[in-house]
Coordinates of C-alpha atoms and ligand atoms in Angstrom, one line a residue:
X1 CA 9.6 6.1 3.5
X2 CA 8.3 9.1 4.8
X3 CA 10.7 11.1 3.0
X4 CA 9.8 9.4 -0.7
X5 CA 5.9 10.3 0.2
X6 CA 6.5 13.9 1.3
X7 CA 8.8 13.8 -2.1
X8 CA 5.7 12.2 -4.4
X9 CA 2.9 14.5 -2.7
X10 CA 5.1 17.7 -4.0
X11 CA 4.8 16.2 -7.5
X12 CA 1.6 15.5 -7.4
X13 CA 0.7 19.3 -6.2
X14 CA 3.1 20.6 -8.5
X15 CA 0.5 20.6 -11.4
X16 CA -1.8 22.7 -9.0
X17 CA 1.1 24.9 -8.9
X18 CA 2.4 24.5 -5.8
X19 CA 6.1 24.4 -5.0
X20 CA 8.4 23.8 -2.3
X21 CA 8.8 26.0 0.6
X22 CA 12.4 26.1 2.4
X23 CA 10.3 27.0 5.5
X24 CA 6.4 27.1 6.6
X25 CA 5.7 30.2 7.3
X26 CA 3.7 32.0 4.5
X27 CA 2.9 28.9 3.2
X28 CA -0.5 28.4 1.1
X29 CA -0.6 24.9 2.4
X30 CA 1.7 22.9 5.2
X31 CA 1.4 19.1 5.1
X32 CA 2.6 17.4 8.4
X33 CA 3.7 14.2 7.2
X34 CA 3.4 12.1 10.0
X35 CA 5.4 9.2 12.4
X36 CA 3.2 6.7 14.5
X37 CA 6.0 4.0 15.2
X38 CA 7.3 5.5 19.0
X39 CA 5.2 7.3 21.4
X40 CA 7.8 10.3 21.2
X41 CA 7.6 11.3 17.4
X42 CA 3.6 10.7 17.5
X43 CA 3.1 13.1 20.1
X44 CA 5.4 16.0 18.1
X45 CA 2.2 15.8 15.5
X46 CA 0.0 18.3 18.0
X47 CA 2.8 20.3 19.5
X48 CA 4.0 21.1 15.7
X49 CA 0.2 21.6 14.7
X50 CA -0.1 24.2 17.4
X51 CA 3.0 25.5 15.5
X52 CA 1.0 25.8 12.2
X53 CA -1.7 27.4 13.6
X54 CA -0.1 30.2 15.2
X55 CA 1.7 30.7 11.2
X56 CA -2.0 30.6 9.5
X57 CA -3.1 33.2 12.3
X58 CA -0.6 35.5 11.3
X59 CA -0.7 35.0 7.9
X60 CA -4.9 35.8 7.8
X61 CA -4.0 38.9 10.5
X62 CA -1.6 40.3 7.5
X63 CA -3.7 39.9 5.0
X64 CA -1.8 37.7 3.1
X65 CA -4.4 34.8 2.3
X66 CA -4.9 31.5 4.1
X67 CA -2.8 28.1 4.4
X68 CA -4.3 25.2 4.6
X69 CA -3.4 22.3 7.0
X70 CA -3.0 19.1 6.3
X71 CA -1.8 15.6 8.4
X72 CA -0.5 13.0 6.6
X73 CA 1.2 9.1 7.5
X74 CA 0.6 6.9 10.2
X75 CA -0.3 9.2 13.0
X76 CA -3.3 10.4 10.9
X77 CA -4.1 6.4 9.8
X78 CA -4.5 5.9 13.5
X79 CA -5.6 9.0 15.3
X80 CA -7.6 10.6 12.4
X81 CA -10.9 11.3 14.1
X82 CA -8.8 11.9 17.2
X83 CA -7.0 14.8 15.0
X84 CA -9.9 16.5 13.7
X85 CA -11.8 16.6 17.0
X86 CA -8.4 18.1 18.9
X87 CA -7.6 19.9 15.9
X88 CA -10.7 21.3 14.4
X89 CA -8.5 24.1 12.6
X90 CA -7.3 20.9 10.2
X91 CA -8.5 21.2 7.0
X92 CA -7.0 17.5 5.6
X93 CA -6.0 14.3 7.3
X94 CA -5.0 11.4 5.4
X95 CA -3.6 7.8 5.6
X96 CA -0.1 6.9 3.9
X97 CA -2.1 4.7 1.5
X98 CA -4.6 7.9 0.3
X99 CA -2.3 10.9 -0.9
X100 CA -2.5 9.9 -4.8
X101 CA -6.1 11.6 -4.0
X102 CA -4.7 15.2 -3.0
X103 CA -6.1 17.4 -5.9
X104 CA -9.5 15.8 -5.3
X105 CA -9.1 16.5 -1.3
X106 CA -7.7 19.8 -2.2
X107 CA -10.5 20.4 -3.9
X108 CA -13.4 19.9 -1.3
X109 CA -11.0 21.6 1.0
X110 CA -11.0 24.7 -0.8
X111 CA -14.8 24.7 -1.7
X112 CA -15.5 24.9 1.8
X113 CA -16.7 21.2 2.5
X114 CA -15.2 21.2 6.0
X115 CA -12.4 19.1 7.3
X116 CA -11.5 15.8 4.6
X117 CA -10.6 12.7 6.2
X118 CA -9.1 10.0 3.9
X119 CA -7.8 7.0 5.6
X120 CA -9.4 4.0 3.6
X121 CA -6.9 1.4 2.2
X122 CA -7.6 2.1 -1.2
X123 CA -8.1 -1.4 -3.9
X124 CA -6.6 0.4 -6.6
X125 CA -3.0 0.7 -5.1
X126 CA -1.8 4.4 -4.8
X127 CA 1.2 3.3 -7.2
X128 CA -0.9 3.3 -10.4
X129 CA -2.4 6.5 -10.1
X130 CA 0.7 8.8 -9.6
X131 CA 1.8 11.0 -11.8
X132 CA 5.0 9.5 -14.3
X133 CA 6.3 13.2 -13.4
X134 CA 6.4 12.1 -9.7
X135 CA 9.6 10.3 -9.5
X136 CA 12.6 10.9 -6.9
X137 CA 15.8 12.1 -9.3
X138 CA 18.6 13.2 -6.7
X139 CA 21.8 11.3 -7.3
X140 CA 21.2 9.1 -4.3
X141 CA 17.3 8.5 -4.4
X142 CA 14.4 6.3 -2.7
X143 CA 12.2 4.2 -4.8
X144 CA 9.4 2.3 -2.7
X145 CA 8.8 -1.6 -4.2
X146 CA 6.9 -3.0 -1.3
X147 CA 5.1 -1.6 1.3
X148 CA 2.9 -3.0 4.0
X149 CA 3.8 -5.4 6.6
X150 CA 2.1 -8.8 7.8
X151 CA 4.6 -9.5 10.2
X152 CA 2.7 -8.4 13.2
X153 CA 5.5 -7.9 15.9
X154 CA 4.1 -8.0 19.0
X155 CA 5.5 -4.3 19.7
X156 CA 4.6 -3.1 16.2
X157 CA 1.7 -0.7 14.4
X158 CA 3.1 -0.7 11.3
X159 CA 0.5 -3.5 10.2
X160 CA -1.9 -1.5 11.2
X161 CA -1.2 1.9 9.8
X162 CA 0.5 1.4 6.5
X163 CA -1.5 -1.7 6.2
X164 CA -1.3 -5.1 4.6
X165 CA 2.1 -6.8 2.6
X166 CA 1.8 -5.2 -1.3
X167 CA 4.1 -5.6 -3.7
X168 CA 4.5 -3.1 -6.9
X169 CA 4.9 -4.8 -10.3
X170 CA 8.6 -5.3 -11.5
X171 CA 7.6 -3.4 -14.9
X172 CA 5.8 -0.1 -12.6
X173 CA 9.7 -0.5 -10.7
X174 CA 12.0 -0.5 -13.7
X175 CA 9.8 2.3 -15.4
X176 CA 10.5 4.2 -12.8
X177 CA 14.0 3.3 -12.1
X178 CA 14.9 4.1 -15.7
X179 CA 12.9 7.7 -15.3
X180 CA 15.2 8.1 -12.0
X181 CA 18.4 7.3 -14.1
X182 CA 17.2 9.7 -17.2
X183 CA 16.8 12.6 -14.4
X184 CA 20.3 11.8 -13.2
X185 CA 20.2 8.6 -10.6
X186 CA 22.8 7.6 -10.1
X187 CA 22.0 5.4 -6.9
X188 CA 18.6 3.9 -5.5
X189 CA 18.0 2.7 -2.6
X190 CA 14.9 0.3 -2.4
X191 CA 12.4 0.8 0.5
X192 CA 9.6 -0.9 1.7
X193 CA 8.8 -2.0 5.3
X194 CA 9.6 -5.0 4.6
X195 CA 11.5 -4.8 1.4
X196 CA 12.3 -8.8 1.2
X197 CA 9.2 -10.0 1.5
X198 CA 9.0 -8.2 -2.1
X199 CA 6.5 -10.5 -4.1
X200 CA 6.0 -8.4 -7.4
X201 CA 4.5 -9.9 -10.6
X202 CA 7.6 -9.8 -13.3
X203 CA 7.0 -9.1 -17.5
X204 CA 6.4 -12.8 -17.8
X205 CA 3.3 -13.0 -15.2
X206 CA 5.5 -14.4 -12.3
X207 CA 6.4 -13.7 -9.0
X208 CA 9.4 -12.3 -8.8
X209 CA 12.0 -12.3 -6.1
X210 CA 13.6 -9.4 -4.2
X211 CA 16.9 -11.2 -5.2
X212 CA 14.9 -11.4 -9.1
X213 CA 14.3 -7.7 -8.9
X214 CA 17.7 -6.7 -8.1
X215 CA 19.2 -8.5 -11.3
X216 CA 16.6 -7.0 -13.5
X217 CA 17.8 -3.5 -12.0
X218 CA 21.7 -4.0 -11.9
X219 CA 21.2 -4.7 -16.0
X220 CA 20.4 -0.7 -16.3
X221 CA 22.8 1.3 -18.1
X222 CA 23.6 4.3 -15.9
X223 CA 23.0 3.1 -12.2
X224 CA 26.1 2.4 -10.2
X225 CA 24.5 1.8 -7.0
X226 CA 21.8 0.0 -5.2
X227 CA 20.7 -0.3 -1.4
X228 CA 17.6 -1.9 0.1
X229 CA 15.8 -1.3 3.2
X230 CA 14.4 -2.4 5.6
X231 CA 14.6 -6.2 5.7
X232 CA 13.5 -8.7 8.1
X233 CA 15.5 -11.8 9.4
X234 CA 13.4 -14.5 8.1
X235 CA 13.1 -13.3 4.7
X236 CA 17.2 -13.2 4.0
X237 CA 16.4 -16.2 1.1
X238 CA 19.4 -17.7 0.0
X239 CA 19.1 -16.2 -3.3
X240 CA 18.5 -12.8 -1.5
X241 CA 22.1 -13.8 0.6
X242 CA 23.7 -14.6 -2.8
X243 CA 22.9 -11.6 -5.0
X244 CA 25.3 -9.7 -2.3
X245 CA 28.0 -12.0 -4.2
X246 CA 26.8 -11.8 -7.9
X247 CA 25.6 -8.4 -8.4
X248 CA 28.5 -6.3 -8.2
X249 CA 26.3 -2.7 -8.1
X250 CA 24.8 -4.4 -4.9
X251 CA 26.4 -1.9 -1.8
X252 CA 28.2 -4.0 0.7
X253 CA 26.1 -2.7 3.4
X254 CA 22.9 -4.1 4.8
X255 CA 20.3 -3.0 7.8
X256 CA 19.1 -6.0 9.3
X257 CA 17.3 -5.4 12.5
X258 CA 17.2 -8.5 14.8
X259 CA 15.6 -6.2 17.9
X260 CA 16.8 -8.2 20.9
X261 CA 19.3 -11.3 21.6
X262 CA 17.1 -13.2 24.2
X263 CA 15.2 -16.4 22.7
X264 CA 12.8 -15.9 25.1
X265 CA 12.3 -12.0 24.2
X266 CA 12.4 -12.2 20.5
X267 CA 9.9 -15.2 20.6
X268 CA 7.5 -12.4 23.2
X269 CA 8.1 -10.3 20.3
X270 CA 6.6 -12.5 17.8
X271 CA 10.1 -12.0 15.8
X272 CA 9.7 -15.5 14.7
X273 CA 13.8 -16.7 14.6
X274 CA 16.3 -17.4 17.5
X275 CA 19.5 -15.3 18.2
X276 CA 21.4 -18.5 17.0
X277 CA 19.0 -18.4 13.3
X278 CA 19.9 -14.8 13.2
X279 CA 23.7 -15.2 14.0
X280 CA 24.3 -18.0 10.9
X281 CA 21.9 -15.6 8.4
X282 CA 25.1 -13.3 9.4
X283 CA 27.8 -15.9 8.6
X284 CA 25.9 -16.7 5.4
X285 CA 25.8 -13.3 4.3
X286 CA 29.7 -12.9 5.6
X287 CA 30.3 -15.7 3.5
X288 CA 29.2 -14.7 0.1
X289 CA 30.4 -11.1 0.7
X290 CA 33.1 -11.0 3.1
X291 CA 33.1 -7.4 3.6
X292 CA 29.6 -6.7 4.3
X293 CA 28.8 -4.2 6.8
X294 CA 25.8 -4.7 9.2
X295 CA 23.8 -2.0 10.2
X296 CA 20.4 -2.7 12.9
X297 CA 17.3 -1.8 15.4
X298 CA 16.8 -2.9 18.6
X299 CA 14.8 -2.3 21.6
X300 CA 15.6 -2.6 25.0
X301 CA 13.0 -2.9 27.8
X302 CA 10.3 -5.0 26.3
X303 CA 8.0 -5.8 28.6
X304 CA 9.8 -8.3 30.8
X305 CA 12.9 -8.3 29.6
X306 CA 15.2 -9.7 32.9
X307 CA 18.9 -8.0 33.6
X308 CA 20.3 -11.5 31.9
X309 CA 17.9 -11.1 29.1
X310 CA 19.0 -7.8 27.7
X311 CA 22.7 -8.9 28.5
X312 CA 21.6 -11.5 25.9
X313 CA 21.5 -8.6 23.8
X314 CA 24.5 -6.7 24.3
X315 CA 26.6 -10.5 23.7
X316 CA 24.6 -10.5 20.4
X317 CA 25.4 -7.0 19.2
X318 CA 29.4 -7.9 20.4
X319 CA 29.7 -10.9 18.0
X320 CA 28.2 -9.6 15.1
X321 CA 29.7 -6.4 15.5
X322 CA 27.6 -3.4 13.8
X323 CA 29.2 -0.7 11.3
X324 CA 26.0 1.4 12.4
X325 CA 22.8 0.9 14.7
X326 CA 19.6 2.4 16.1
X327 CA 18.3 1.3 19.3
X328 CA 15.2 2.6 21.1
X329 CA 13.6 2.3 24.4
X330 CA 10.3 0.3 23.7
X331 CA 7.3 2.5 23.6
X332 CA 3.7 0.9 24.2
X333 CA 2.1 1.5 21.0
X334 CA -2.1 1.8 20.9
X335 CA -3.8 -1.3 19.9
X336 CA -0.5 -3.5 19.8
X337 CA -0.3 -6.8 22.0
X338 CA 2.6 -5.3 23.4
X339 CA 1.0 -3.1 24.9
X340 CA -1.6 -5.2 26.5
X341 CA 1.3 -6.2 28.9
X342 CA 0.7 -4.2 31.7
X343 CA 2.2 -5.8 34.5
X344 CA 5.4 -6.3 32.4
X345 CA 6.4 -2.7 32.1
X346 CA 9.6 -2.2 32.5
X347 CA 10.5 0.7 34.6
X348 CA 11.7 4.0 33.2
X349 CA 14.8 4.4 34.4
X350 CA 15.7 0.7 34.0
X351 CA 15.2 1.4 30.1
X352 CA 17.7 4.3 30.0
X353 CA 20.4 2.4 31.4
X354 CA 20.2 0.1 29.1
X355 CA 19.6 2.1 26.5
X356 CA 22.9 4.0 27.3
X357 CA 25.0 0.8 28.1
X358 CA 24.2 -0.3 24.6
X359 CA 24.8 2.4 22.8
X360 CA 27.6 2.9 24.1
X361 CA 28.3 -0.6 23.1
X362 CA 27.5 0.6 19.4
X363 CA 29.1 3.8 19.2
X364 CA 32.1 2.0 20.4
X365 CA 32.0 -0.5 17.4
X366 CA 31.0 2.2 15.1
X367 CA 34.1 4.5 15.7
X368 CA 36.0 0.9 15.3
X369 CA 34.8 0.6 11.8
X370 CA 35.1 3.8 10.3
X371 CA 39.1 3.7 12.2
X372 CA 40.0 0.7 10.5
X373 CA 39.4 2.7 7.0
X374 CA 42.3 4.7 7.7
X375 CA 44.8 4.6 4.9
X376 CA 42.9 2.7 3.1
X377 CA 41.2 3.5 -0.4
X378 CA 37.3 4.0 -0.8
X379 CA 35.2 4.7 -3.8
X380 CA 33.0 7.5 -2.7
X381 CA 29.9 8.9 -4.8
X382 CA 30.1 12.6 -4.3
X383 CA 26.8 14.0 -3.7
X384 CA 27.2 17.5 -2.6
X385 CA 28.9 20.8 -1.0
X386 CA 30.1 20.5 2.6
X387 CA 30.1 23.4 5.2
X388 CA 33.8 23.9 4.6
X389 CA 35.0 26.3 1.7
X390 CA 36.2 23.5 -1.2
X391 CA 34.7 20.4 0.7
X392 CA 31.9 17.9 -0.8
X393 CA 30.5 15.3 1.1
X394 CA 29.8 12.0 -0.5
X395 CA 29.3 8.1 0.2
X396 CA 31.4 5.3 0.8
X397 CA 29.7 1.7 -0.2
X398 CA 29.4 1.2 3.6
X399 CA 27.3 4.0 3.9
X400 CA 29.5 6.6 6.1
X401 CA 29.3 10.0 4.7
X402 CA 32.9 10.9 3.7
X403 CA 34.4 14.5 4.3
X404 CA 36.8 15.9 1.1
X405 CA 38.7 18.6 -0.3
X406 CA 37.2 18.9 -4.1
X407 CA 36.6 20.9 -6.8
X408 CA 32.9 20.8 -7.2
X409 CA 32.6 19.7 -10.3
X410 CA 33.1 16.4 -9.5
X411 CA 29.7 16.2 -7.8
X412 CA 27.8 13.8 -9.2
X413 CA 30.6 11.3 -9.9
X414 CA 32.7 8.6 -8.1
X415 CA 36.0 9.5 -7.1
X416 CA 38.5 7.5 -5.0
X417 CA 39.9 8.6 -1.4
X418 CA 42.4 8.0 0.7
X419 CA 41.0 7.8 4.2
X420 CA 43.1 10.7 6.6
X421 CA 40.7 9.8 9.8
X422 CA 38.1 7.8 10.9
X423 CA 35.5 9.5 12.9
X424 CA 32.4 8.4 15.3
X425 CA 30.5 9.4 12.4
X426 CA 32.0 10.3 9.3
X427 CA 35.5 9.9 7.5
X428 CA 37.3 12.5 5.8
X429 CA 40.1 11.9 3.4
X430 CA 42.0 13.4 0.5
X431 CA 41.7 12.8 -3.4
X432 CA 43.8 9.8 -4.9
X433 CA 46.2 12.4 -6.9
X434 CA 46.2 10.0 -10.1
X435 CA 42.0 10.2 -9.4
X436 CA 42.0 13.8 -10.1
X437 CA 43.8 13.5 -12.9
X438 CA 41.7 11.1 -14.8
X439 CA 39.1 13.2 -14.2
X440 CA 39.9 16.1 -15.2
Ligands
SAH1 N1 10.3 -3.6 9.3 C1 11.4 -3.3 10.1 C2 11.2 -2.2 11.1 C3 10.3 -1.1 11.0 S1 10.0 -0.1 12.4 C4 11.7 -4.6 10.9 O1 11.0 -5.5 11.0 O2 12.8 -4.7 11.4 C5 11.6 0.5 12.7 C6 12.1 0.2 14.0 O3 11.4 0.9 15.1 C7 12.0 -1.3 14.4 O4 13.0 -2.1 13.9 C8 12.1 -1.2 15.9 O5 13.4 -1.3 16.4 C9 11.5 0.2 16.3 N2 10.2 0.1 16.9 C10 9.1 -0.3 16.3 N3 8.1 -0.3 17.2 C11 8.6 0.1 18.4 C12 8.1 0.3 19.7 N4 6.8 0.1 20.0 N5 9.0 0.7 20.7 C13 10.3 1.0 20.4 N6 10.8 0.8 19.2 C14 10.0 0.4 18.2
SF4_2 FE1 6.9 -3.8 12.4 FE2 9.0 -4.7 11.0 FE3 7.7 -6.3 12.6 FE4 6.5 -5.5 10.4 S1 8.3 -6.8 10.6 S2 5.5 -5.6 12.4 S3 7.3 -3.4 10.3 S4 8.9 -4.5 13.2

């Protein structure tokens, strides 16, 4: 999601005529769009504003002009006043929910009102004041329909950064789907934190459905792919389950974190389901759409969390089997119940080994999938040039990012290949000869 804000904020500058920088130095303005969720990537935020610094210093001591600085996301939502009193060399820090109000910021910035800080939750939702220029048209692009989350996971400050549950309207979402497809969309992927609690309000004045939402947008002309993400457990509705069965643009690939396999654990983590709940949501899912890859979070070391408990865990993860995962050691987060646990805390070293005993429980099943593609036949959307002289890298339904020798004027479209290998983390085939031909 951070990477569809960073994309709308360069839209809505672009007017002020600023552009894209391939690197920050020299910059007129660097926006550090920010990650709260771990204590790891919120701490980078002063380390890589030191960073900035140091660039505007030399770019005043050669007399090139200024760069402003600005913070954005969830480490400014929650450590705003903590930035600008660190960082008094800031000009800008604003909330996820606040960066449709840049030219006005930008503004006060540059007339020398002293540092902005923006981290209200607006009422008018930032979605109806962007720019219709500001849309995402890469052949694989994001487009966010929900953001928000009311969930509340014990471990979580999501609810408390990006805020409360919002939906966008259905008609804001197609507008902008059919804008994506014009510019050359070929695939969207729809984000929100919790894209399946998606609640919009359709043409007709209803609610509509994630599951709803999906049929209006696999109706375009034009789009051959779709992807959601990220979903939460209890919100896989049955009509949600069955769309992966009816809508044939619908990838066969879904990231459905579950976080731990301990009752006890996932009930600490206010997760609200069992292992057991989360298990038959798989069979379901399996069931409509036998092929269906699973992808998922988890975190190990939770306050508490016993040997037996996070073996609960690793007996989870090895009967749902995972095409792909992430899995973190749990990180106390500021103002979270979680973190309120203090004689709980696991230790350390206890965390890595579990962390590394269950990833290599993942990378193990991850290698498994992507062999048991070889020889077989994949429909891969071509996206772009690899490293390799003649190679383009492109995606498989699943997700894996598939290696091939091919002219490159087939980026941009789908071509059939014949999987050669299956690597930990890729696959890399050949054309299907009568393929080429077609297309030529
Ligand atoms: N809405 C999604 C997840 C969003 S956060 C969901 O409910 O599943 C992305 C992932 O970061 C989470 O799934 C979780 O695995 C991880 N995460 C969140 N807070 C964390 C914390 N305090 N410590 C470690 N991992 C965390
Ligand atoms: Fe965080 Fe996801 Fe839980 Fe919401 S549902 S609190 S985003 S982990």
């Amino acid at each position: 999601m951070n990477v569809y804000d960073s994309a709308r904020m360069a839209d809505i500058l672009s007017p002020l005529g600023y552009s894209m920088t391939a690197e920050p130095e020299g910059a007129d303005m660097a926006i550090l769009n920010t990650c709260h969720i771990r204590e790891k990537a919120s701490e980078k935020t002063f380390s890589e504003l030191g960073r900035l610094r140091n660039m505007r210093k030399s770019k005043q001591a050669s007399d090139e002009g200024d760069m402003i600085i600005a913070v954005a996301g969830c480490v400014a939502q929650a450590e705003g006043k903590e930035i600008m009193k660190r960082a008094p060399y800031v000009d800008m820090v604003f909330g996820p929910q606040s960066y449709h109000k840049l030219p006005e910021m930008l503004a006060e910035a540059t007339r020398g009102a002293g540092q902005i800080l923006d981290t209200d939750f607006p009422v008018e939702p930032k979605f109806d004041s962007l720019p219709d220029e500001a849309i995402d048209t890469n052949l694989s692009a994001f487009l966010t329909v929900q953001e928000g989350c009311d969930k509340f996971c014990a471990f979580c400050v999501v609810p408390y950064t990006r805020g409360a549950e919002f939906s966008r309207s259905v008609d804001s979402i197609l507008s902008e789907a059919k804008r994506m497809i014009a510019g050359g969309t070929r695939e969207i992927t729809l984000l929100g934190q919790n894209v399946n609690a998606y609640h919009g309000e359709g043409p007709d004045g209803r609610t509509y459905s994630l599951a709803e939402l999906i049929q209006e947008l696999a109706a375009l002309d034009g789009l051959w792919r779709l992807r959601y993400t990220t979903s939460h457990p209890l919100e896989m509705t049955e009509d949600l389950c069955r769309v992966h069965r009816d809508v044939d643009i619908l990838m066969p690939y879904l990231h459905l974190p579950v976080q731990a396999g301990s009752d006890r654990i996932l009930e600490a983590m206010n997760r609200r389901h069992t292992a057991d709940e989360y298990r038959r949501i798989i069979d379901k899912l399996r069931g409509y759409r036998p092929d269906l890859a699973l992808s998922g979070d988890f975190i190990v070391g939770f306050p508490g969390e016993t040997d037996a408990e996070f073996e609960d865990t690793m007996q989870l993860v090895r009967d749902v089997s995972y095409a792909q995962a992430y899995s973190f050691k749990y990180s106390p987060r500021p103002g979270t119940p979680a973190a309120a646990l203090e004689g709980q805390m696991i230790e350390e070293k206890i965390k890595s080994e579990r962390l590394a005993a269950l990833q290599a429980l993942l990378n193990e099943q991850q290698l498994a999938f992507n062999k048991s593609f070889e020889g077989r036949e994949v429909p891969v959307l071509l996206e772009r040039e690899g490293k390799r002289e003649g190679q383009l890298i492109g995606r498989s339904p699943y997700m894996q990012s598939v290696f091939v020798q091919s002219p490159t004027h087939r980026i941009g479209r789908t071509a059939t290949v014949i999987v050669e290998e299956g690597n930990a983390n890729s696959l890399r085939g050949k054309l299907k000869p009568g393929d080429i031909a077609s297309a030529a």
